[in-house]
PDB file of C-alpha atoms in Angstrom:
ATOM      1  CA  UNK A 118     -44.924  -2.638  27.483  1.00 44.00           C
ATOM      2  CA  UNK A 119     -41.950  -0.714  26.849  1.00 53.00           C
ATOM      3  CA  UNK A 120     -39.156  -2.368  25.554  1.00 72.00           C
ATOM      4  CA  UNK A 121     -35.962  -2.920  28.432  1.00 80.00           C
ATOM      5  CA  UNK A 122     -32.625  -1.375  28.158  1.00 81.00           C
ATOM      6  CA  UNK A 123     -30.682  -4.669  28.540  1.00 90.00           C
ATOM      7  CA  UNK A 124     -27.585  -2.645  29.745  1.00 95.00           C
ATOM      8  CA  UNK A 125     -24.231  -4.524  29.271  1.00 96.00           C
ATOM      9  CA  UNK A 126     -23.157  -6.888  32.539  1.00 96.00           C
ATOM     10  CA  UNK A 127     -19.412  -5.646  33.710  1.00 96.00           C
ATOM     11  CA  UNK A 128     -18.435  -9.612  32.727  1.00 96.00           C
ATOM     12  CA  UNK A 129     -20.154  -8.851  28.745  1.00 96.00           C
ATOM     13  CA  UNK A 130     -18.313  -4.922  28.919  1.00 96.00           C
ATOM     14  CA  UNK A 131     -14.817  -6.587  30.357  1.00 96.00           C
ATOM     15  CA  UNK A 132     -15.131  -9.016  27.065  1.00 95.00           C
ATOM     16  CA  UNK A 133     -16.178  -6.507  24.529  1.00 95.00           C
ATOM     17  CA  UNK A 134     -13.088  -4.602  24.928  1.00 94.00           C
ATOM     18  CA  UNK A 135     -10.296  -7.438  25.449  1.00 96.00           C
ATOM     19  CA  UNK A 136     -12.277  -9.576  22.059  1.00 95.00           C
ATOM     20  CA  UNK A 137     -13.063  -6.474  19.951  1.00 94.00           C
ATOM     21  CA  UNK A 138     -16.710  -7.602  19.523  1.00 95.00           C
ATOM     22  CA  UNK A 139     -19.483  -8.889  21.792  1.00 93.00           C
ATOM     23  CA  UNK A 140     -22.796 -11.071  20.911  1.00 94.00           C
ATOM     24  CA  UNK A 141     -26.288 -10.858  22.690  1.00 94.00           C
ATOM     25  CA  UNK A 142     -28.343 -13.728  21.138  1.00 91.00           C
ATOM     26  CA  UNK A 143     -32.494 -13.543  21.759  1.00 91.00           C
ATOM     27  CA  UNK A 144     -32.291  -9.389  22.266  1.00 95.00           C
ATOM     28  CA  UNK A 145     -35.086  -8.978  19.296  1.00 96.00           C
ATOM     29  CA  UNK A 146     -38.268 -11.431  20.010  1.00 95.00           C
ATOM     30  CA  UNK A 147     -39.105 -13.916  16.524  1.00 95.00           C
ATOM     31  CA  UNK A 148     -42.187 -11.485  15.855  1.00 96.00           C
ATOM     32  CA  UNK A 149     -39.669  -8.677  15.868  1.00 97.00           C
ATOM     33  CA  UNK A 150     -37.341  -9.898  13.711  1.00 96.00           C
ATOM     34  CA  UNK A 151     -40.194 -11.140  11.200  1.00 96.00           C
ATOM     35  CA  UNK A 152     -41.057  -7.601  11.197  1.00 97.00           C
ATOM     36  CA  UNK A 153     -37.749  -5.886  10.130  1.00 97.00           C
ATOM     37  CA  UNK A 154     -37.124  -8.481   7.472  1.00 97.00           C
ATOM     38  CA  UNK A 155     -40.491  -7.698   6.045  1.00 98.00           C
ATOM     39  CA  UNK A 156     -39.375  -3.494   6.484  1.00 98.00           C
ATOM     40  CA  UNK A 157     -36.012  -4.726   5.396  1.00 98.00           C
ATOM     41  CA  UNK A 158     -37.575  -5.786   1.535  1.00 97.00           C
ATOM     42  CA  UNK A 159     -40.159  -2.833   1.623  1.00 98.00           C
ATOM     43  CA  UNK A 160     -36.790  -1.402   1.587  1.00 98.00           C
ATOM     44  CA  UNK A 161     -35.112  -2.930  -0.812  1.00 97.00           C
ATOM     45  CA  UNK A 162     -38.177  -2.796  -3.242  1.00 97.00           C
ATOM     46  CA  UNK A 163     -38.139   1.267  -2.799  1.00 97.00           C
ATOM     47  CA  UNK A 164     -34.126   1.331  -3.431  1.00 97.00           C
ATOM     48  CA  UNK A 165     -35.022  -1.082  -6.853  1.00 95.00           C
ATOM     49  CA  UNK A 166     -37.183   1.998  -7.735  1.00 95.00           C
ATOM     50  CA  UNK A 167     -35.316   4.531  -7.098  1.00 96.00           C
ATOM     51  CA  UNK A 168     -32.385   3.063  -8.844  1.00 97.00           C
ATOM     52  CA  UNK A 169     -33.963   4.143 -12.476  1.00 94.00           C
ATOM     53  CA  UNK A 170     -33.400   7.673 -11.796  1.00 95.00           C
ATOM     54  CA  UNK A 171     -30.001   7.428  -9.870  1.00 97.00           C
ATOM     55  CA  UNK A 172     -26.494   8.088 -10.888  1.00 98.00           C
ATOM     56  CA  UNK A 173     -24.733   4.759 -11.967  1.00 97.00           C
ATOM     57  CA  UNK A 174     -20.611   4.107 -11.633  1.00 96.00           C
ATOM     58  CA  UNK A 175     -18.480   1.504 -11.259  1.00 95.00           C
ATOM     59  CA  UNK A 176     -15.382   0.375  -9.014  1.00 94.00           C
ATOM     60  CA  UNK A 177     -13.379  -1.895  -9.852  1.00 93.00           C
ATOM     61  CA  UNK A 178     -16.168  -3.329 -12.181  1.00 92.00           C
ATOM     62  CA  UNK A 179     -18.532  -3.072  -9.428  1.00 93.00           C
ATOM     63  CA  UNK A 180     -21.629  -1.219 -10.266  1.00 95.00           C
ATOM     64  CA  UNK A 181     -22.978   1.535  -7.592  1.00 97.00           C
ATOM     65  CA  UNK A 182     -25.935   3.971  -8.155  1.00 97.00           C
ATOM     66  CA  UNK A 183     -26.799   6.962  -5.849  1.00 98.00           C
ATOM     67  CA  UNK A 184     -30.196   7.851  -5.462  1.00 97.00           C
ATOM     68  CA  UNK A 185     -31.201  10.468  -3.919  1.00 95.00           C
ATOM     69  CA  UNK A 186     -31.169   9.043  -0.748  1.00 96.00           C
ATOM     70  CA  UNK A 187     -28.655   6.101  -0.581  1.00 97.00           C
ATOM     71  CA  UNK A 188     -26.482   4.098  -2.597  1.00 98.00           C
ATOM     72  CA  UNK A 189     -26.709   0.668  -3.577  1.00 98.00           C
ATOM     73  CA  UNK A 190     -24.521  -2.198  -4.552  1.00 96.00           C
ATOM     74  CA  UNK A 191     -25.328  -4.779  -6.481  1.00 96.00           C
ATOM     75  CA  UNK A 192     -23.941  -8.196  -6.893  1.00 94.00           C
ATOM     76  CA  UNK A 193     -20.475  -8.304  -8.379  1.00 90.00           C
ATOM     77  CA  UNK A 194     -21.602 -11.032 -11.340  1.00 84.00           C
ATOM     78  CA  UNK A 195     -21.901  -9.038 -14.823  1.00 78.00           C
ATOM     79  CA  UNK A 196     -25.093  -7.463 -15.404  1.00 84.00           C
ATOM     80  CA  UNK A 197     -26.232  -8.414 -12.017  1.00 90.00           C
ATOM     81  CA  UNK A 198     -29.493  -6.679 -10.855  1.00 93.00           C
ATOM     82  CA  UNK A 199     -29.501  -8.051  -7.521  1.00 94.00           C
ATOM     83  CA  UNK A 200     -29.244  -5.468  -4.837  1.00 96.00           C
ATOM     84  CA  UNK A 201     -25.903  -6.371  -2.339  1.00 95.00           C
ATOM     85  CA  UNK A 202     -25.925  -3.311   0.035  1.00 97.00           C
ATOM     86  CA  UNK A 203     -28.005  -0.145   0.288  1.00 98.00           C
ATOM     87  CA  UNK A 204     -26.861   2.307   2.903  1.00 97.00           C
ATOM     88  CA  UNK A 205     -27.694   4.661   4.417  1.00 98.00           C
ATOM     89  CA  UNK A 206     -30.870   2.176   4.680  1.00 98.00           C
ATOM     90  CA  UNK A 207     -32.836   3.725   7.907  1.00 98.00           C
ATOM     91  CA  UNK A 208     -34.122   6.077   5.621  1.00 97.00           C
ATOM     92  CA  UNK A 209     -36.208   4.134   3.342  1.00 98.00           C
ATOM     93  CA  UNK A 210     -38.187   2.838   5.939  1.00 98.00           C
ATOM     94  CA  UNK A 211     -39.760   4.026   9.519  1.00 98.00           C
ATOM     95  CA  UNK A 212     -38.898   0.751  11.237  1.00 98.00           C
ATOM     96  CA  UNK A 213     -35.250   0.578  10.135  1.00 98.00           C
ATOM     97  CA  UNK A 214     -35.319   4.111  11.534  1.00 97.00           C
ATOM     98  CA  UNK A 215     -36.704   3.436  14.954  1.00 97.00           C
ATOM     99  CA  UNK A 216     -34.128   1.310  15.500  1.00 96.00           C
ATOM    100  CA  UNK A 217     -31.562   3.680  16.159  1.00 95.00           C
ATOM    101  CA  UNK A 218     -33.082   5.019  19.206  1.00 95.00           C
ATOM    102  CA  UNK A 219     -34.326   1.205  20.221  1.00 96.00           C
ATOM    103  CA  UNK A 220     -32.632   1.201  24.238  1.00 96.00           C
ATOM    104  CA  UNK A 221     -31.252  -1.992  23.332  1.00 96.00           C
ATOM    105  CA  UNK A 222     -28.595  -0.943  21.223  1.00 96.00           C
ATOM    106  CA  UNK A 223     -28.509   2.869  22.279  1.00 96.00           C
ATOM    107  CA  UNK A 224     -27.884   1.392  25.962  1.00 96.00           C
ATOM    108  CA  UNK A 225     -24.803  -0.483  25.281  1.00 96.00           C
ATOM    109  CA  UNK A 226     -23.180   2.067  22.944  1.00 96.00           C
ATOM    110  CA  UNK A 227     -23.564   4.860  25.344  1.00 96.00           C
ATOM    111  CA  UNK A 228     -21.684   2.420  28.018  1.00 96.00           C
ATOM    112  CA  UNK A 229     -19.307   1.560  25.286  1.00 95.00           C
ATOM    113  CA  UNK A 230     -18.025   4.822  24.349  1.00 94.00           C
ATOM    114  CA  UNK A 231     -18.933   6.447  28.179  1.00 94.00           C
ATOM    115  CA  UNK A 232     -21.025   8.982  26.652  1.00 94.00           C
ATOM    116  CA  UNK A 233     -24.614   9.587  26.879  1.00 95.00           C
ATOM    117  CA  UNK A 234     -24.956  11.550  23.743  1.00 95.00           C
ATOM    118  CA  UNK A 235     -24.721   9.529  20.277  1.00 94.00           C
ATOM    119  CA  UNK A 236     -24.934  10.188  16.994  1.00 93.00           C
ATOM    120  CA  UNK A 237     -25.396   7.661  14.021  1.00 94.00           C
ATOM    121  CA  UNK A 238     -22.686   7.297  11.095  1.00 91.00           C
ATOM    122  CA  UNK A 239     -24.035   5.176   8.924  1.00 92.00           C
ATOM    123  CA  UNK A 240     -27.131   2.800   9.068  1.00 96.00           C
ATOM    124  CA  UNK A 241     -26.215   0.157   5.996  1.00 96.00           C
ATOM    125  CA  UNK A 242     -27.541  -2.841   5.012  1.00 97.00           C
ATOM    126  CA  UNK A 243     -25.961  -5.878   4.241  1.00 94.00           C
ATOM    127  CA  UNK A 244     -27.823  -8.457   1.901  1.00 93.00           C
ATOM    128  CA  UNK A 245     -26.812 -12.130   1.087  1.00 86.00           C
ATOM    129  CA  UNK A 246     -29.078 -13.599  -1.374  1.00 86.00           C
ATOM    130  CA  UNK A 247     -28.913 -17.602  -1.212  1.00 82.00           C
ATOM    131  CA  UNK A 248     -27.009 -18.549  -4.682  1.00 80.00           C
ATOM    132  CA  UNK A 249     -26.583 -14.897  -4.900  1.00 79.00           C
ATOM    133  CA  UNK A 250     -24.335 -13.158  -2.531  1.00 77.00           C
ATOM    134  CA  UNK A 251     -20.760 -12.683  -2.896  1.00 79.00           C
ATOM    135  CA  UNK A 252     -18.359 -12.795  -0.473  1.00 80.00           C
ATOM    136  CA  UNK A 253     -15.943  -9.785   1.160  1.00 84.00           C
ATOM    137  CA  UNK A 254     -12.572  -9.895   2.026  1.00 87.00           C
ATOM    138  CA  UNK A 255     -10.365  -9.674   5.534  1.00 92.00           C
ATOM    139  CA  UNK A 256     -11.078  -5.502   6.206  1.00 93.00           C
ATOM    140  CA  UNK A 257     -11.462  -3.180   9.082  1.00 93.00           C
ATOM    141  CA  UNK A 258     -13.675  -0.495   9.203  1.00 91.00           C
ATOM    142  CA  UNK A 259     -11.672   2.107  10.498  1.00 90.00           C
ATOM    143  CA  UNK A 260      -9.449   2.426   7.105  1.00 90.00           C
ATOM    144  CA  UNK A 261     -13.437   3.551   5.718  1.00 87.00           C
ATOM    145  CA  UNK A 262     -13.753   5.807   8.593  1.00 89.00           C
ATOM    146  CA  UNK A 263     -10.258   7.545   9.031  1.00 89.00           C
ATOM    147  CA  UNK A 264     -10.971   9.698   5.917  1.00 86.00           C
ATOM    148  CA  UNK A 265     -13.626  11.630   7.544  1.00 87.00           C
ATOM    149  CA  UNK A 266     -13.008  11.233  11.718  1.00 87.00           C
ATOM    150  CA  UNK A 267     -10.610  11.998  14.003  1.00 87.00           C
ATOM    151  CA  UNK A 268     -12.013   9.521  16.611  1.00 88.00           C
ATOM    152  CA  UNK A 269     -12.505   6.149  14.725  1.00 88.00           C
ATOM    153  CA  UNK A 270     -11.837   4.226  18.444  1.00 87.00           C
ATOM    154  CA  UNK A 271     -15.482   5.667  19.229  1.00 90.00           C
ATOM    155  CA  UNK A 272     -17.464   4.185  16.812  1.00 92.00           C
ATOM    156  CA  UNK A 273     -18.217   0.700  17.347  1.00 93.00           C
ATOM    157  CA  UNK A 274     -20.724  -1.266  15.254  1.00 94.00           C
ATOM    158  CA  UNK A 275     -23.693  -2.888  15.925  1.00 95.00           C
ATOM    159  CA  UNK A 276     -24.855  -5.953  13.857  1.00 94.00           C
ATOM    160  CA  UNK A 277     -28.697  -7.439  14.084  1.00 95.00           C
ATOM    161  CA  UNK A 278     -28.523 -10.474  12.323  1.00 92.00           C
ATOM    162  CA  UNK A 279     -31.694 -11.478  10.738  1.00 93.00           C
ATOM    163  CA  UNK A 280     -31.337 -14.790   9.250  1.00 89.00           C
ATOM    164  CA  UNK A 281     -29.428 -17.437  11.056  1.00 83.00           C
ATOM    165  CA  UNK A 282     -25.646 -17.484  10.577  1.00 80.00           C
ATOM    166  CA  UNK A 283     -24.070 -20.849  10.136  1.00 81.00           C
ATOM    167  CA  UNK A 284     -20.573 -21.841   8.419  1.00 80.00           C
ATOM    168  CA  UNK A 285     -22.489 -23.106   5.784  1.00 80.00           C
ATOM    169  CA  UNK A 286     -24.455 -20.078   4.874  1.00 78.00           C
ATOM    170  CA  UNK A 287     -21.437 -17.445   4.682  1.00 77.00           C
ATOM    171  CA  UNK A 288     -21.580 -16.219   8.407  1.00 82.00           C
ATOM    172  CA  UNK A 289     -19.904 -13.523   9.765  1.00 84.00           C
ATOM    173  CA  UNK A 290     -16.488 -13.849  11.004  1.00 87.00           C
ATOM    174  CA  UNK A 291     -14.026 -11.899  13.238  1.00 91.00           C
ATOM    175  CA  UNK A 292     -10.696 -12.243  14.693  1.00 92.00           C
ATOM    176  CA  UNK A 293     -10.420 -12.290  17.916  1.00 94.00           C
ATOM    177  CA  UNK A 294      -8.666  -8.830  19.901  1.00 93.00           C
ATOM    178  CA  UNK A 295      -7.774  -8.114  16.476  1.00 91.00           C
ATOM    179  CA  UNK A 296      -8.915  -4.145  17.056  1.00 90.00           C
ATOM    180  CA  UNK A 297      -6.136  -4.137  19.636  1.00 91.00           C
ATOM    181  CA  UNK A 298      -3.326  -3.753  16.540  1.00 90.00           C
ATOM    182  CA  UNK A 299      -4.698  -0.419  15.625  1.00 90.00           C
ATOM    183  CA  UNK A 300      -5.203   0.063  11.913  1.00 91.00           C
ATOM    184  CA  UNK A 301      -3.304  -2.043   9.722  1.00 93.00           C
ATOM    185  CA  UNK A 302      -2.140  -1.979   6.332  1.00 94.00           C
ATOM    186  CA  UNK A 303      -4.152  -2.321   3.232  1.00 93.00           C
ATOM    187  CA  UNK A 304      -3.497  -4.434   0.285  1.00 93.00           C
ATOM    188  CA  UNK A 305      -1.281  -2.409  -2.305  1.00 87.00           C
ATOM    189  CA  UNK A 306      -2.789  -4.460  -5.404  1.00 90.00           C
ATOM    190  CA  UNK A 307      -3.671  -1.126  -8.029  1.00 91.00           C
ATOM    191  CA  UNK A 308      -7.525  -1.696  -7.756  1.00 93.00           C
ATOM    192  CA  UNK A 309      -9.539   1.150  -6.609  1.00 92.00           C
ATOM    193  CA  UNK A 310     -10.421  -0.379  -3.283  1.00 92.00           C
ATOM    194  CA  UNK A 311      -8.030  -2.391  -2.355  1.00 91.00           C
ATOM    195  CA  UNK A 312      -6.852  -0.259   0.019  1.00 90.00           C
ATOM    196  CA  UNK A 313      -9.641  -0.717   2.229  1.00 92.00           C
ATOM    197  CA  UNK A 314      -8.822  -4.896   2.525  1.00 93.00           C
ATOM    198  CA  UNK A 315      -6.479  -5.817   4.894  1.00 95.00           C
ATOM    199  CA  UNK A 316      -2.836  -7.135   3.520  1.00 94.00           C
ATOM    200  CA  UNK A 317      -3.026 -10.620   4.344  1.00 91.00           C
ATOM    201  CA  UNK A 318       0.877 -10.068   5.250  1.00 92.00           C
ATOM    202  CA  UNK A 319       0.051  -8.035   7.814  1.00 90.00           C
ATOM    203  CA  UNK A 320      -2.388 -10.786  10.037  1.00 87.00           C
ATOM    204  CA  UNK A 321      -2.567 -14.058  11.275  1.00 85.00           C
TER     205      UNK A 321
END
């Protein structure tokens, strides 16, 4: 059977653009989401490999290695081998990559940004180990983005969550019609990326 658009209601559009953000629970069926977390550590286990023969550095006493295909994070406790992000991540796996021309998130991006032709940033993902994972600060994306696009308002994100999110777990959070202040300022703190948090000053 092939798998359904599920194009975005006028009511679920309206709210996407007055919140900033927009969630669709029970798009992906159980089975499917079973599969991508088992493609998801395939994934992980070929970035652990290739991160041998990579080129290691560190910001802000965070360690990052490039491989030849990606670049992973790892966990910000010393020594740490415990993989935080790898991205791009589509390409260490054929079922990440079909998912960027699933219709059930090309559908709603195209109606998002009124075009019909897309094209993918970045495909990155974002690990939280139990016991493990460290948290990230107040940020917006487009201080990431500006660098290298002219049109940051036309590239909107989609999450697939694949564990439940709770409070206590370390969910993801969002303020509300926040994207609606533009870009704001970053903290001015002397680290290497601090740039790219949001000054706390500058929010409620």
């Amino acid at each position: 059977m092939p798998t359904q658009a599920m194009p975005l209601s006028p009511q679920e559009l309206t709210a996407y653009q007055e919140q900033g953000y927009l969630i669709r629970p029970g798009v992906f069926s159980t089975h499917e989401i079973e599969h991508l977390g088992a493609a998801v550590e395939a994934a992980v286990d070929v970035a652990d490999q290739e991160v041998a023969q990579g080129e290691t550095y560190f910001l802000d006493g965070k360690r990052f290695v490039d491989t030849h295909q990606c670049t992973v994070q790892f966990e910000h406790t010393p020594e740490s081998n415990t993989v935080r992000v790898i991205e791009p991540v589509h390409v260490l796996h054929p079922s990440l990559n079909a998912l960027l021309d699933d219709p059930r998130l090309v559908v709603p991006m195209q109606q998002i940004i009124g075009q019909q032709d897309l094209a993918l940033w970045t495909a990155k993902l974002n690990l939280k180990r139990p016991r493990q994972g460290s948290g990230f600060g107040w940020h917006q994306d487009s201080p990431y983005w500006i660098h290298d696009c002219t049109h940051v308002d036309l590239l909107p994100n989609v999450m697939l969550a694949l564990d439940a999110q709770t409070q206590a777990n370390g969910c993801f959070e969002v303020i509300a019609g926040s994207h609606q202040h533009g870009m704001l300022p970053g903290t001015a703190d002397g680290s290497q990326l601090g740039g790219f948090f949001t000054d706390p000053n500058a929010f409620d």
